[in-house]
Amino acid sequence: MPRDNRAPKPDAPSYTGPERLQKVLAAAGVGSRRACEDLIFRRRVTVNGRIAQLGDRADPTSDTIHVDGERLQADTRLVYLAMNKPRGVVSTMADEKGRTAIADFLGNRVQERVYHVGRLDADSEGLLLLTNDGTLAHRLTHPSYGVPKTYLCEVSGPIPRTLGRRLAAGIELTDGPATVDAFRVVDTLGRTAQVEVTLHEGRKHIVRRLFDAVGHPVSRLVRTSIGPIRLGDLRAGRTRRLTNAEVAALFKAVGD
């Protein structure tokens, strides 16, 4: 996946009400105004569930717009970023103890005030999502929406063949049972192994606690995906803006 470290434009428009729909679509990066007019003409755009027509107006801050069935976030004030959090960085925008935090990697490249979606403990690394869209952030982290997260873990080996079935059946922890959605062994390296695990809950230290409970403690943990968003080749400490398609996929993942 190509890296995009461009900061959001500081001169994003401040909307005062409905505007021509093709202008709203073009501002959101769908295409030129002429191309957006063609999409509207071909009945490929809906506003609040109704098929749009040429001449329609829309308010990007309040109307729900879909193009070819995919939700479009037309409010250009909203920011969606992927970050590869390095090991040793705390999952907070600023740390009162002076430890290295997320904001230390953003500098002045992001003008808007964003916050992290979910957490990774300081000893873990990998994908974090940053946004100022509170509604989407809530849905991505709330357990009722069941957004899966995938982790690559280095654990003590050897790994018994029955471990995947055992994790899928459920492990009793101090705060209740926990299960995984998927498990596979990626590689074995002497007395250690690399395993990939997917689960949809976000209790604190849940992955480490699961593997501790089955006798295979984690020595390294990297989150590689959150729902449809993948870490890819994003370097540690770097951020990139999500594409329109990725944002639409996040909305789809939470049923919007």
PDB file of N, CA and C in Angstrom, residues 35-115:
ATOM      1  N   ALA A  35     -17.069  15.198 -13.831  1.00  0.00           N
ATOM      2  CA  ALA A  35     -17.169  13.758 -13.570  1.00  0.00           C
ATOM      3  C   ALA A  35     -18.225  13.474 -12.507  1.00  0.00           C
ATOM      4  N   CYS A  36     -18.304  14.338 -11.502  1.00  0.00           N
ATOM      5  CA  CYS A  36     -19.299  14.152 -10.447  1.00  0.00           C
ATOM      6  C   CYS A  36     -20.715  14.380 -10.975  1.00  0.00           C
ATOM      7  N   GLU A  37     -20.871  15.328 -11.889  1.00  0.00           N
ATOM      8  CA  GLU A  37     -22.173  15.527 -12.513  1.00  0.00           C
ATOM      9  C   GLU A  37     -22.601  14.279 -13.279  1.00  0.00           C
ATOM     10  N   ASP A  38     -21.629  13.621 -13.912  1.00  0.00           N
ATOM     11  CA  ASP A  38     -21.942  12.405 -14.663  1.00  0.00           C
ATOM     12  C   ASP A  38     -22.380  11.294 -13.712  1.00  0.00           C
ATOM     13  N   LEU A  39     -21.722  11.193 -12.541  1.00  0.00           N
ATOM     14  CA  LEU A  39     -22.128  10.197 -11.546  1.00  0.00           C
ATOM     15  C   LEU A  39     -23.560  10.445 -11.088  1.00  0.00           C
ATOM     16  N   ILE A  40     -23.885  11.704 -10.859  1.00  0.00           N
ATOM     17  CA  ILE A  40     -25.245  12.042 -10.432  1.00  0.00           C
ATOM     18  C   ILE A  40     -26.244  11.703 -11.536  1.00  0.00           C
ATOM     19  N   PHE A  41     -25.899  12.066 -12.764  1.00  0.00           N
ATOM     20  CA  PHE A  41     -26.790  11.808 -13.910  1.00  0.00           C
ATOM     21  C   PHE A  41     -27.049  10.312 -14.067  1.00  0.00           C
ATOM     22  N   ARG A  42     -26.036   9.500 -13.798  1.00  0.00           N
ATOM     23  CA  ARG A  42     -26.162   8.049 -13.952  1.00  0.00           C
ATOM     24  C   ARG A  42     -26.771   7.380 -12.724  1.00  0.00           C
ATOM     25  N   ARG A  43     -27.299   8.174 -11.810  1.00  0.00           N
ATOM     26  CA  ARG A  43     -28.015   7.677 -10.628  1.00  0.00           C
ATOM     27  C   ARG A  43     -27.138   6.825  -9.723  1.00  0.00           C
ATOM     28  N   ARG A  44     -25.874   7.190  -9.647  1.00  0.00           N
ATOM     29  CA  ARG A  44     -24.926   6.436  -8.823  1.00  0.00           C
ATOM     30  C   ARG A  44     -24.673   7.103  -7.473  1.00  0.00           C
ATOM     31  N   VAL A  45     -25.367   8.189  -7.201  1.00  0.00           N
ATOM     32  CA  VAL A  45     -25.175   8.939  -5.966  1.00  0.00           C
ATOM     33  C   VAL A  45     -26.504   9.017  -5.219  1.00  0.00           C
ATOM     34  N   THR A  46     -26.464   8.781  -3.910  1.00  0.00           N
ATOM     35  CA  THR A  46     -27.657   8.971  -3.078  1.00  0.00           C
ATOM     36  C   THR A  46     -27.327   9.946  -1.960  1.00  0.00           C
ATOM     37  N   VAL A  47     -28.327  10.690  -1.539  1.00  0.00           N
ATOM     38  CA  VAL A  47     -28.214  11.606  -0.410  1.00  0.00           C
ATOM     39  C   VAL A  47     -29.324  11.262   0.575  1.00  0.00           C
ATOM     40  N   ASN A  48     -28.930  10.853   1.759  1.00  0.00           N
ATOM     41  CA  ASN A  48     -29.891  10.450   2.793  1.00  0.00           C
ATOM     42  C   ASN A  48     -30.843   9.370   2.294  1.00  0.00           C
ATOM     43  N   GLY A  49     -30.279   8.430   1.505  1.00  0.00           N
ATOM     44  CA  GLY A  49     -31.052   7.292   1.022  1.00  0.00           C
ATOM     45  C   GLY A  49     -31.859   7.542  -0.230  1.00  0.00           C
ATOM     46  N   ARG A  50     -31.847   8.753  -0.762  1.00  0.00           N
ATOM     47  CA  ARG A  50     -32.609   9.075  -1.965  1.00  0.00           C
ATOM     48  C   ARG A  50     -31.673   9.264  -3.141  1.00  0.00           C
ATOM     49  N   ILE A  51     -32.036   8.716  -4.303  1.00  0.00           N
ATOM     50  CA  ILE A  51     -31.204   8.878  -5.496  1.00  0.00           C
ATOM     51  C   ILE A  51     -31.131  10.359  -5.857  1.00  0.00           C
ATOM     52  N   ALA A  52     -29.916  10.858  -5.994  1.00  0.00           N
ATOM     53  CA  ALA A  52     -29.711  12.282  -6.255  1.00  0.00           C
ATOM     54  C   ALA A  52     -29.985  12.611  -7.718  1.00  0.00           C
ATOM     55  N   GLN A  53     -30.301  13.883  -7.948  1.00  0.00           N
ATOM     56  CA  GLN A  53     -30.527  14.386  -9.289  1.00  0.00           C
ATOM     57  C   GLN A  53     -29.666  15.625  -9.506  1.00  0.00           C
ATOM     58  N   LEU A  54     -29.375  15.911 -10.773  1.00  0.00           N
ATOM     59  CA  LEU A  54     -28.633  17.122 -11.098  1.00  0.00           C
ATOM     60  C   LEU A  54     -29.391  18.337 -10.565  1.00  0.00           C
ATOM     61  N   GLY A  55     -28.680  19.219  -9.930  1.00  0.00           N
ATOM     62  CA  GLY A  55     -29.291  20.386  -9.327  1.00  0.00           C
ATOM     63  C   GLY A  55     -29.518  20.249  -7.836  1.00  0.00           C
ATOM     64  N   ASP A  56     -29.385  19.016  -7.306  1.00  0.00           N
ATOM     65  CA  ASP A  56     -29.552  18.818  -5.867  1.00  0.00           C
ATOM     66  C   ASP A  56     -28.426  19.497  -5.099  1.00  0.00           C
ATOM     67  N   ARG A  57     -28.742  19.832  -3.860  1.00  0.00           N
ATOM     68  CA  ARG A  57     -27.748  20.408  -2.955  1.00  0.00           C
ATOM     69  C   ARG A  57     -27.611  19.486  -1.750  1.00  0.00           C
ATOM     70  N   ALA A  58     -26.455  19.560  -1.093  1.00  0.00           N
ATOM     71  CA  ALA A  58     -26.215  18.719   0.074  1.00  0.00           C
ATOM     72  C   ALA A  58     -25.334  19.465   1.067  1.00  0.00           C
ATOM     73  N   ASP A  59     -25.534  19.148   2.324  1.00  0.00           N
ATOM     74  CA  ASP A  59     -24.710  19.711   3.391  1.00  0.00           C
ATOM     75  C   ASP A  59     -23.710  18.643   3.812  1.00  0.00           C
ATOM     76  N   PRO A  60     -22.424  18.822   3.511  1.00  0.00           N
ATOM     77  CA  PRO A  60     -21.434  17.780   3.815  1.00  0.00           C
ATOM     78  C   PRO A  60     -21.250  17.524   5.304  1.00  0.00           C
ATOM     79  N   THR A  61     -21.709  18.429   6.157  1.00  0.00           N
ATOM     80  CA  THR A  61     -21.547  18.238   7.599  1.00  0.00           C
ATOM     81  C   THR A  61     -22.684  17.444   8.224  1.00  0.00           C
ATOM     82  N   SER A  62     -23.795  17.263   7.490  1.00  0.00           N
ATOM     83  CA  SER A  62     -24.939  16.594   8.104  1.00  0.00           C
ATOM     84  C   SER A  62     -25.610  15.561   7.214  1.00  0.00           C
ATOM     85  N   ASP A  63     -25.489  15.674   5.899  1.00  0.00           N
ATOM     86  CA  ASP A  63     -26.144  14.726   4.996  1.00  0.00           C
ATOM     87  C   ASP A  63     -25.301  13.473   4.813  1.00  0.00           C
ATOM     88  N   THR A  64     -25.978  12.336   4.619  1.00  0.00           N
ATOM     89  CA  THR A  64     -25.299  11.064   4.377  1.00  0.00           C
ATOM     90  C   THR A  64     -25.283  10.802   2.882  1.00  0.00           C
ATOM     91  N   ILE A  65     -24.077  10.735   2.322  1.00  0.00           N
ATOM     92  CA  ILE A  65     -23.900  10.606   0.879  1.00  0.00           C
ATOM     93  C   ILE A  65     -23.235   9.270   0.565  1.00  0.00           C
ATOM     94  N   HIS A  66     -23.794   8.562  -0.411  1.00  0.00           N
ATOM     95  CA  HIS A  66     -23.194   7.316  -0.891  1.00  0.00           C
ATOM     96  C   HIS A  66     -22.928   7.441  -2.392  1.00  0.00           C
ATOM     97  N   VAL A  67     -21.790   6.898  -2.826  1.00  0.00           N
ATOM     98  CA  VAL A  67     -21.449   6.814  -4.244  1.00  0.00           C
ATOM     99  C   VAL A  67     -21.226   5.348  -4.570  1.00  0.00           C
ATOM    100  N   ASP A  68     -22.014   4.838  -5.508  1.00  0.00           N
ATOM    101  CA  ASP A  68     -21.958   3.408  -5.850  1.00  0.00           C
ATOM    102  C   ASP A  68     -22.125   2.531  -4.610  1.00  0.00           C
ATOM    103  N   GLY A  69     -22.976   2.974  -3.684  1.00  0.00           N
ATOM    104  CA  GLY A  69     -23.281   2.183  -2.497  1.00  0.00           C
ATOM    105  C   GLY A  69     -22.305   2.327  -1.360  1.00  0.00           C
ATOM    106  N   GLU A  70     -21.219   3.096  -1.553  1.00  0.00           N
ATOM    107  CA  GLU A  70     -20.217   3.258  -0.509  1.00  0.00           C
ATOM    108  C   GLU A  70     -20.358   4.631   0.134  1.00  0.00           C
ATOM    109  N   ARG A  71     -20.298   4.650   1.456  1.00  0.00           N
ATOM    110  CA  ARG A  71     -20.436   5.894   2.191  1.00  0.00           C
ATOM    111  C   ARG A  71     -19.266   6.819   1.882  1.00  0.00           C
ATOM    112  N   LEU A  72     -19.573   8.077   1.584  1.00  0.00           N
ATOM    113  CA  LEU A  72     -18.549   9.085   1.324  1.00  0.00           C
ATOM    114  C   LEU A  72     -18.517  10.055   2.494  1.00  0.00           C
ATOM    115  N   GLN A  73     -17.351  10.237   3.069  1.00  0.00           N
ATOM    116  CA  GLN A  73     -17.202  11.252   4.103  1.00  0.00           C
ATOM    117  C   GLN A  73     -16.873  12.563   3.407  1.00  0.00           C
ATOM    118  N   ALA A  74     -17.899  13.385   3.243  1.00  0.00           N
ATOM    119  CA  ALA A  74     -17.747  14.603   2.450  1.00  0.00           C
ATOM    120  C   ALA A  74     -17.299  15.799   3.269  1.00  0.00           C
ATOM    121  N   ASP A  75     -17.321  15.674   4.588  1.00  0.00           N
ATOM    122  CA  ASP A  75     -16.902  16.782   5.447  1.00  0.00           C
ATOM    123  C   ASP A  75     -15.379  16.816   5.487  1.00  0.00           C
ATOM    124  N   THR A  76     -14.776  17.735   4.747  1.00  0.00           N
ATOM    125  CA  THR A  76     -13.318  17.769   4.637  1.00  0.00           C
ATOM    126  C   THR A  76     -12.632  18.267   5.895  1.00  0.00           C
ATOM    127  N   ARG A  77     -13.406  18.630   6.908  1.00  0.00           N
ATOM    128  CA  ARG A  77     -12.796  18.991   8.189  1.00  0.00           C
ATOM    129  C   ARG A  77     -12.397  17.748   8.975  1.00  0.00           C
ATOM    130  N   LEU A  78     -12.940  16.604   8.601  1.00  0.00           N
ATOM    131  CA  LEU A  78     -12.656  15.369   9.316  1.00  0.00           C
ATOM    132  C   LEU A  78     -11.396  14.715   8.749  1.00  0.00           C
ATOM    133  N   VAL A  79     -10.579  14.186   9.648  1.00  0.00           N
ATOM    134  CA  VAL A  79      -9.269  13.635   9.299  1.00  0.00           C
ATOM    135  C   VAL A  79      -9.215  12.171   9.711  1.00  0.00           C
ATOM    136  N   TYR A  80      -8.642  11.347   8.844  1.00  0.00           N
ATOM    137  CA  TYR A  80      -8.498   9.914   9.119  1.00  0.00           C
ATOM    138  C   TYR A  80      -7.066   9.514   8.771  1.00  0.00           C
ATOM    139  N   LEU A  81      -6.333   9.060   9.777  1.00  0.00           N
ATOM    140  CA  LEU A  81      -4.927   8.719   9.594  1.00  0.00           C
ATOM    141  C   LEU A  81      -4.645   7.310  10.099  1.00  0.00           C
ATOM    142  N   ALA A  82      -3.687   6.655   9.456  1.00  0.00           N
ATOM    143  CA  ALA A  82      -3.117   5.410   9.959  1.00  0.00           C
ATOM    144  C   ALA A  82      -1.703   5.714  10.445  1.00  0.00           C
ATOM    145  N   MET A  83      -1.346   5.138  11.585  1.00  0.00           N
ATOM    146  CA  MET A  83      -0.005   5.338  12.146  1.00  0.00           C
ATOM    147  C   MET A  83       0.590   3.987  12.510  1.00  0.00           C
ATOM    148  N   ASN A  84       1.884   3.850  12.297  1.00  0.00           N
ATOM    149  CA  ASN A  84       2.620   2.688  12.774  1.00  0.00           C
ATOM    150  C   ASN A  84       3.303   3.095  14.075  1.00  0.00           C
ATOM    151  N   LYS A  85       2.667   2.748  15.199  1.00  0.00           N
ATOM    152  CA  LYS A  85       3.217   3.132  16.509  1.00  0.00           C
ATOM    153  C   LYS A  85       4.448   2.297  16.838  1.00  0.00           C
ATOM    154  N   PRO A  86       5.568   2.940  17.119  1.00  0.00           N
ATOM    155  CA  PRO A  86       6.759   2.178  17.488  1.00  0.00           C
ATOM    156  C   PRO A  86       6.655   1.616  18.908  1.00  0.00           C
ATOM    157  N   ARG A  87       7.443   0.620  19.168  1.00  0.00           N
ATOM    158  CA  ARG A  87       7.537   0.074  20.522  1.00  0.00           C
ATOM    159  C   ARG A  87       8.136   1.124  21.448  1.00  0.00           C
ATOM    160  N   GLY A  88       7.601   1.226  22.666  1.00  0.00           N
ATOM    161  CA  GLY A  88       8.097   2.186  23.637  1.00  0.00           C
ATOM    162  C   GLY A  88       7.345   3.500  23.650  1.00  0.00           C
ATOM    163  N   VAL A  89       6.397   3.664  22.728  1.00  0.00           N
ATOM    164  CA  VAL A  89       5.593   4.890  22.655  1.00  0.00           C
ATOM    165  C   VAL A  89       4.257   4.631  23.337  1.00  0.00           C
ATOM    166  N   VAL A  90       3.834   5.542  24.205  1.00  0.00           N
ATOM    167  CA  VAL A  90       2.564   5.359  24.894  1.00  0.00           C
ATOM    168  C   VAL A  90       1.410   5.830  24.013  1.00  0.00           C
ATOM    169  N   SER A  91       0.270   5.146  24.131  1.00  0.00           N
ATOM    170  CA  SER A  91      -0.891   5.466  23.303  1.00  0.00           C
ATOM    171  C   SER A  91      -1.684   6.612  23.919  1.00  0.00           C
ATOM    172  N   THR A  92      -1.113   7.779  23.861  1.00  0.00           N
ATOM    173  CA  THR A  92      -1.784   8.995  24.290  1.00  0.00           C
ATOM    174  C   THR A  92      -1.212  10.129  23.470  1.00  0.00           C
ATOM    175  N   MET A  93      -1.963  11.202  23.341  1.00  0.00           N
ATOM    176  CA  MET A  93      -1.481  12.313  22.534  1.00  0.00           C
ATOM    177  C   MET A  93      -0.381  13.080  23.252  1.00  0.00           C
ATOM    178  N   ALA A  94      -0.448  13.155  24.574  1.00  0.00           N
ATOM    179  CA  ALA A  94       0.591  13.817  25.376  1.00  0.00           C
ATOM    180  C   ALA A  94       0.663  13.097  26.704  1.00  0.00           C
ATOM    181  N   ASP A  95       1.866  12.900  27.212  1.00  0.00           N
ATOM    182  CA  ASP A  95       2.043  12.115  28.433  1.00  0.00           C
ATOM    183  C   ASP A  95       2.535  13.002  29.559  1.00  0.00           C
ATOM    184  N   GLU A  96       1.824  12.976  30.695  1.00  0.00           N
ATOM    185  CA  GLU A  96       2.179  13.828  31.828  1.00  0.00           C
ATOM    186  C   GLU A  96       3.500  13.434  32.472  1.00  0.00           C
ATOM    187  N   LYS A  97       3.959  12.215  32.194  1.00  0.00           N
ATOM    188  CA  LYS A  97       5.240  11.757  32.738  1.00  0.00           C
ATOM    189  C   LYS A  97       6.409  12.062  31.798  1.00  0.00           C
ATOM    190  N   GLY A  98       6.114  12.686  30.674  1.00  0.00           N
ATOM    191  CA  GLY A  98       7.171  13.063  29.755  1.00  0.00           C
ATOM    192  C   GLY A  98       7.639  11.966  28.837  1.00  0.00           C
ATOM    193  N   ARG A  99       6.911  10.844  28.800  1.00  0.00           N
ATOM    194  CA  ARG A  99       7.310   9.758  27.906  1.00  0.00           C
ATOM    195  C   ARG A  99       6.937  10.097  26.453  1.00  0.00           C
ATOM    196  N   THR A 100       7.591   9.433  25.517  1.00  0.00           N
ATOM    197  CA  THR A 100       7.302   9.664  24.106  1.00  0.00           C
ATOM    198  C   THR A 100       5.865   9.251  23.804  1.00  0.00           C
ATOM    199  N   ALA A 101       5.111  10.154  23.186  1.00  0.00           N
ATOM    200  CA  ALA A 101       3.696   9.933  22.917  1.00  0.00           C
ATOM    201  C   ALA A 101       3.409  10.110  21.428  1.00  0.00           C
ATOM    202  N   ILE A 102       2.177   9.846  21.041  1.00  0.00           N
ATOM    203  CA  ILE A 102       1.792   9.869  19.626  1.00  0.00           C
ATOM    204  C   ILE A 102       2.030  11.233  19.001  1.00  0.00           C
ATOM    205  N   ALA A 103       1.651  12.299  19.708  1.00  0.00           N
ATOM    206  CA  ALA A 103       1.763  13.642  19.142  1.00  0.00           C
ATOM    207  C   ALA A 103       3.197  14.001  18.780  1.00  0.00           C
ATOM    208  N   ASP A 104       4.173  13.350  19.423  1.00  0.00           N
ATOM    209  CA  ASP A 104       5.578  13.641  19.123  1.00  0.00           C
ATOM    210  C   ASP A 104       5.939  13.271  17.686  1.00  0.00           C
ATOM    211  N   PHE A 105       5.126  12.423  17.055  1.00  0.00           N
ATOM    212  CA  PHE A 105       5.408  11.983  15.686  1.00  0.00           C
ATOM    213  C   PHE A 105       4.614  12.771  14.654  1.00  0.00           C
ATOM    214  N   LEU A 106       3.672  13.589  15.112  1.00  0.00           N
ATOM    215  CA  LEU A 106       2.842  14.341  14.178  1.00  0.00           C
ATOM    216  C   LEU A 106       3.416  15.702  13.850  1.00  0.00           C
ATOM    217  N   GLY A 107       4.077  16.326  14.827  1.00  0.00           N
ATOM    218  CA  GLY A 107       4.646  17.646  14.604  1.00  0.00           C
ATOM    219  C   GLY A 107       3.578  18.627  14.168  1.00  0.00           C
ATOM    220  N   ASN A 108       3.917  19.449  13.187  1.00  0.00           N
ATOM    221  CA  ASN A 108       2.954  20.420  12.663  1.00  0.00           C
ATOM    222  C   ASN A 108       2.370  19.984  11.327  1.00  0.00           C
ATOM    223  N   ARG A 109       2.521  18.691  11.000  1.00  0.00           N
ATOM    224  CA  ARG A 109       2.026  18.199   9.710  1.00  0.00           C
ATOM    225  C   ARG A 109       0.515  17.984   9.722  1.00  0.00           C
ATOM    226  N   VAL A 110      -0.074  17.858  10.916  1.00  0.00           N
ATOM    227  CA  VAL A 110      -1.516  17.679  11.034  1.00  0.00           C
ATOM    228  C   VAL A 110      -2.072  18.878  11.786  1.00  0.00           C
ATOM    229  N   GLN A 111      -2.855  19.698  11.102  1.00  0.00           N
ATOM    230  CA  GLN A 111      -3.365  20.920  11.701  1.00  0.00           C
ATOM    231  C   GLN A 111      -4.528  20.653  12.653  1.00  0.00           C
ATOM    232  N   GLU A 112      -5.351  19.673  12.335  1.00  0.00           N
ATOM    233  CA  GLU A 112      -6.512  19.386  13.163  1.00  0.00           C
ATOM    234  C   GLU A 112      -6.113  18.637  14.434  1.00  0.00           C
ATOM    235  N   ARG A 113      -6.945  18.752  15.435  1.00  0.00           N
ATOM    236  CA  ARG A 113      -6.724  18.021  16.682  1.00  0.00           C
ATOM    237  C   ARG A 113      -7.320  16.627  16.541  1.00  0.00           C
ATOM    238  N   VAL A 114      -6.479  15.609  16.500  1.00  0.00           N
ATOM    239  CA  VAL A 114      -6.935  14.235  16.339  1.00  0.00           C
ATOM    240  C   VAL A 114      -6.649  13.453  17.620  1.00  0.00           C
ATOM    241  N   TYR A 115      -7.285  12.306  17.733  1.00  0.00           N
ATOM    242  CA  TYR A 115      -7.042  11.432  18.875  1.00  0.00           C
ATOM    243  C   TYR A 115      -7.045   9.996  18.377  1.00  0.00           C
TER     244      TYR A 115
END
